[in-house]
Short mmCIF file of C-alpha atoms in Angstrom, two decimals:
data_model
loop_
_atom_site.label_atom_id
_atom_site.label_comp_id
_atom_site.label_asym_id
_atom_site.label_seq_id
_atom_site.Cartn_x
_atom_site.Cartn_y
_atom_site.Cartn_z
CA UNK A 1 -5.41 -18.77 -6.98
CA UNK A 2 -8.70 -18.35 -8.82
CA UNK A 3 -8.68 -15.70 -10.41
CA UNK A 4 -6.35 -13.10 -9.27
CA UNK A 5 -8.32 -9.83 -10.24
CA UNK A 6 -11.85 -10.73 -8.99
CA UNK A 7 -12.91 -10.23 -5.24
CA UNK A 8 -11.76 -12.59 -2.78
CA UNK A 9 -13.64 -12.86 0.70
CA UNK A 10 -14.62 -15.20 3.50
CA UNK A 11 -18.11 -15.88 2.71
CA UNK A 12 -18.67 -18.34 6.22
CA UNK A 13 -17.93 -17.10 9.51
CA UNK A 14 -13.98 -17.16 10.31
CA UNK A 15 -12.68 -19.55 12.64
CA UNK A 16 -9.24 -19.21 13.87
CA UNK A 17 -6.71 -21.29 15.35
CA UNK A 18 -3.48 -20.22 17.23
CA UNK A 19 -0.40 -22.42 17.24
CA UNK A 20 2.17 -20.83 18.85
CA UNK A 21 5.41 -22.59 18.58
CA UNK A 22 7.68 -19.84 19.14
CA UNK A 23 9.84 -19.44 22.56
CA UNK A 24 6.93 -16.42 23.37
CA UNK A 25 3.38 -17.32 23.90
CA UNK A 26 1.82 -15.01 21.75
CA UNK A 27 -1.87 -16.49 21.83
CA UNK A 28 -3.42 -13.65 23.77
CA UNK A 29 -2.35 -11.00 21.73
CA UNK A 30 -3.38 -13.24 18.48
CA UNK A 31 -6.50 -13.64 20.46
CA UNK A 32 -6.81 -9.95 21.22
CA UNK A 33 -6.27 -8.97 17.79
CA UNK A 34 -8.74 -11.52 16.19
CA UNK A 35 -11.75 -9.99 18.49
CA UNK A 36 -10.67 -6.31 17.52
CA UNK A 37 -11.22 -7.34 13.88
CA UNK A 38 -14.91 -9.33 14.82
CA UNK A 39 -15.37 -5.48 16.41
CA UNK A 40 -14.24 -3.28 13.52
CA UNK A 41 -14.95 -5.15 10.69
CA UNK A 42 -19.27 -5.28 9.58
CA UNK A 43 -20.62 -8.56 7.73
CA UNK A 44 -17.45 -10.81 8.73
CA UNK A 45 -17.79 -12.96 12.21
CA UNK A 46 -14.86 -14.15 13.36
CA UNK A 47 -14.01 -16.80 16.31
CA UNK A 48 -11.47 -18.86 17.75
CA UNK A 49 -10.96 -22.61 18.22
CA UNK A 50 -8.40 -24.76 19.91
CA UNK A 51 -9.44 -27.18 17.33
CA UNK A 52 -7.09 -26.95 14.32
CA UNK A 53 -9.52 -29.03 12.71
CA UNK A 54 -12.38 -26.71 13.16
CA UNK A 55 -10.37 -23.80 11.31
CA UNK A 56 -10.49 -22.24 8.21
CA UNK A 57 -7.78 -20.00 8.98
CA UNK A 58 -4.77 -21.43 11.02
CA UNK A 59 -2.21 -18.68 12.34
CA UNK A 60 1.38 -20.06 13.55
CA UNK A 61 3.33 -18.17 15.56
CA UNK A 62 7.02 -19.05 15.40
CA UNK A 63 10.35 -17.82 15.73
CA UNK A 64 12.93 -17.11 12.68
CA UNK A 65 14.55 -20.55 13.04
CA UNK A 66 11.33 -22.34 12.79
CA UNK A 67 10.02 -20.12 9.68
CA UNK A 68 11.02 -21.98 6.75
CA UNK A 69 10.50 -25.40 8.42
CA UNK A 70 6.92 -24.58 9.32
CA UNK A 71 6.17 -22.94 5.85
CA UNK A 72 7.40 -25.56 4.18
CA UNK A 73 5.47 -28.50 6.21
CA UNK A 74 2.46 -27.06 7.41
CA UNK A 75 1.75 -24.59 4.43
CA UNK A 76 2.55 -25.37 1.37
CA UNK A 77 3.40 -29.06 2.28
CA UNK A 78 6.29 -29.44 0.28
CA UNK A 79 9.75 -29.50 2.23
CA UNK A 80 11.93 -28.29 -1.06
CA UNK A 81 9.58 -24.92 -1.53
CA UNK A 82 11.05 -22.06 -1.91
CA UNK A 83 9.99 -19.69 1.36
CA UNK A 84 9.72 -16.13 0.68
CA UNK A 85 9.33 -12.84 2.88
CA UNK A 86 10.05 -12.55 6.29
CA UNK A 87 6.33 -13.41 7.07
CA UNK A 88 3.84 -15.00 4.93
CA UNK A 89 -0.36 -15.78 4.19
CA UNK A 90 -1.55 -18.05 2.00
CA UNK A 91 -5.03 -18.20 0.45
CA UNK A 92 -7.10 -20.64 -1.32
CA UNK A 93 -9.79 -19.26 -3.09
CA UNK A 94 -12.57 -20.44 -5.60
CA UNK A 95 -15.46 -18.40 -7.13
CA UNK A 96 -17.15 -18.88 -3.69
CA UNK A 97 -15.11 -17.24 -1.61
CA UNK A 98 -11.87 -18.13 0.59
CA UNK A 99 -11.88 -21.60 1.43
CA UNK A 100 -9.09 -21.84 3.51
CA UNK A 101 -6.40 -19.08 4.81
CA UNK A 102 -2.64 -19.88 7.10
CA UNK A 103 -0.74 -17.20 8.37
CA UNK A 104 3.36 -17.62 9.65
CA UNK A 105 3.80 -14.76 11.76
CA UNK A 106 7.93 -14.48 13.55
CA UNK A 107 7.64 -14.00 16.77
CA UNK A 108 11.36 -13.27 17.81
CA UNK A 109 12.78 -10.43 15.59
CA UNK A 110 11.25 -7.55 17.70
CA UNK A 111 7.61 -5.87 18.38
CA UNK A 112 7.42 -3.71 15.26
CA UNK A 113 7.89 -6.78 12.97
CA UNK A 114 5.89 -9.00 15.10
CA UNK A 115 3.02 -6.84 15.34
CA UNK A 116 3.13 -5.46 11.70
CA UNK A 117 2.90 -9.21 10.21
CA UNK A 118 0.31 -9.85 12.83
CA UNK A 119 -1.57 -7.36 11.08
CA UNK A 120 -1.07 -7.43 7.67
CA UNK A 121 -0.84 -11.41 7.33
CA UNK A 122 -4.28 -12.01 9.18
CA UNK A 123 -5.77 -8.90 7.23
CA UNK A 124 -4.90 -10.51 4.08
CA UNK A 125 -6.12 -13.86 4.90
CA UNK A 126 -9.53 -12.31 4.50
CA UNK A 127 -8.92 -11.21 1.08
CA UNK A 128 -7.17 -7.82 0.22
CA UNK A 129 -3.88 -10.00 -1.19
CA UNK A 130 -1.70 -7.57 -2.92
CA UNK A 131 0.41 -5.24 -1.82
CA UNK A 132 0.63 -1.47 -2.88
CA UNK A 133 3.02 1.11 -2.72
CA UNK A 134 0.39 4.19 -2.78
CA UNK A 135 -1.38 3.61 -0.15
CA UNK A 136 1.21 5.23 2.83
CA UNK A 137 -1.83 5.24 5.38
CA UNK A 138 -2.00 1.24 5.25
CA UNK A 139 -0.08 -1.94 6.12
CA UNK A 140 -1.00 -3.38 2.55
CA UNK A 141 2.04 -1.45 1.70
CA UNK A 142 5.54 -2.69 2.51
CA UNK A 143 7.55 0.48 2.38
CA UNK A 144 4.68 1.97 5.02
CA UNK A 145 5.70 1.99 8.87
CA UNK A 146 2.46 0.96 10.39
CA UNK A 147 2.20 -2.13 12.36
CA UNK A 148 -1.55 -1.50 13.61
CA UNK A 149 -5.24 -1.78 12.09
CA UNK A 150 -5.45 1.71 10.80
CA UNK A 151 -8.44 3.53 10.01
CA UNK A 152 -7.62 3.04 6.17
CA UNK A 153 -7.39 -0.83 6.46
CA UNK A 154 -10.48 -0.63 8.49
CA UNK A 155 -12.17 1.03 5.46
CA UNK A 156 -10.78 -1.32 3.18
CA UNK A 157 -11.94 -4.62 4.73
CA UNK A 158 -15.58 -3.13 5.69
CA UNK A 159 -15.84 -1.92 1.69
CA UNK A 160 -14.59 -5.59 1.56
CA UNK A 161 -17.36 -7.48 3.35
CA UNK A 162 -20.31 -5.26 2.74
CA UNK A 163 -22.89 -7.56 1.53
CA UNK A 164 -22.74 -5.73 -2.17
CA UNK A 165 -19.29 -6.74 -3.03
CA UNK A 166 -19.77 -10.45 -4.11
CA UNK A 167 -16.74 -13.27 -4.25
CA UNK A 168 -15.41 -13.53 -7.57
CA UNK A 169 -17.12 -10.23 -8.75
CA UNK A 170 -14.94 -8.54 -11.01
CA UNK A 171 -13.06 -4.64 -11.18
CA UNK A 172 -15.99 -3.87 -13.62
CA UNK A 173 -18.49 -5.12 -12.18
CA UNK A 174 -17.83 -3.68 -8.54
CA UNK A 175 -16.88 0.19 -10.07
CA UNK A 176 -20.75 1.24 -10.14
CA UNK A 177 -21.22 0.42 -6.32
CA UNK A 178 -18.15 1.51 -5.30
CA UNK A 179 -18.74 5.03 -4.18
CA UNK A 180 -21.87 3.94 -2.02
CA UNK A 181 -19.67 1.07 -0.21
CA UNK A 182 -17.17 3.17 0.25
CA UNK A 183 -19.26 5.97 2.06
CA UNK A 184 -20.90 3.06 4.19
CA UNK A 185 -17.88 1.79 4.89
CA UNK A 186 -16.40 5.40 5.57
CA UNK A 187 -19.56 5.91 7.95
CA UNK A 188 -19.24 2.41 9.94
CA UNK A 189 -15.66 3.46 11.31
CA UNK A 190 -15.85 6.38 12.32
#
């Protein structure tokens, strides 16, 4: 991706499409959580279209057997990739801002797992990419038990889209605003 240490966001409003392919229609609860985020979440505006065409973030819901397969057709187009994780976002990024985002979330290997890579893949499709073992109050953290939008992820995506942070700014240049975002962002979810 463009480069990897400079702010990543959706810069247009979000349209999402559900295709749910798995044995268990999850669409409602995609739906559900997509409207929670519109709710939570200040300067991002998020919908949802039937149209796959109309997307800039496609979400597939499908079950373990159909994980690779999808991944490897309808993400990164390429039927020898290697398919890691047991659930999976990809971004594409360019010194504007996200262009285009497509989560594969498993459907059939229980509620915690389902729900968690609801979650964190569709959080991270909006930009916070990478993964990190201190923070035990989030789901950007793989070794954390949360499988819901915490308060902490909340805080993290509104410090995210509040209009100060820029696309493609970098660490430096975001570390004087920082403590002003972050008490906004603080103040917006409570």
């Amino acid at each position: 991706n463009w480069r990897p240490y400079h702010v990543k966001k959706i810069t247009q409003p979000d349209t999402i499409n559900v295709n749910n392919l798995s044995r268990r229609d999850r669409t409602r609860v995609v739906h559900r959580f997509v409207r929670e985020i519109d709710r939570r979440i200040g300067g991002l505006k998020t919908s949802i279209t039937n149209d796959p065409a109309a997307a800039n973030f496609e979400v597939f819901v499908v079950d373990r057997a159909q994980y690779v397969p999808v991944v490897q057709r309808d993400i990164y187009k390429n039927n020898r990739a290697k398919v890691p994780g047991r659930c999976l976002v990809r971004v594409v990024s360019g010194r504007n801002g996200i262009k285009r985002s497509a989560a594969v979330i498993v459907s059939d290997e229980g509620e915690f797992l389902f729900n968690r890579c609801l979650v964190e893949e569709i959080l991270q499709g909006l930009g916070p990419m990478n993964d990190n073992r201190d923070l035990t109050h989030s789901v950007f953290n793989d070794a954390s038990r949360h499988s819901r939008f915490t308060i902490f992820d909340q805080i993290i995506l509104n410090m995210l889209y509040d209009p100060r942070i820029r696309p493609g700014m970098s660490m430096k240049q975001t570390k004087p605003i920082l403590p002003l975002v972050a008490r906004d962002a603080r103040r917006r979810v409570r």
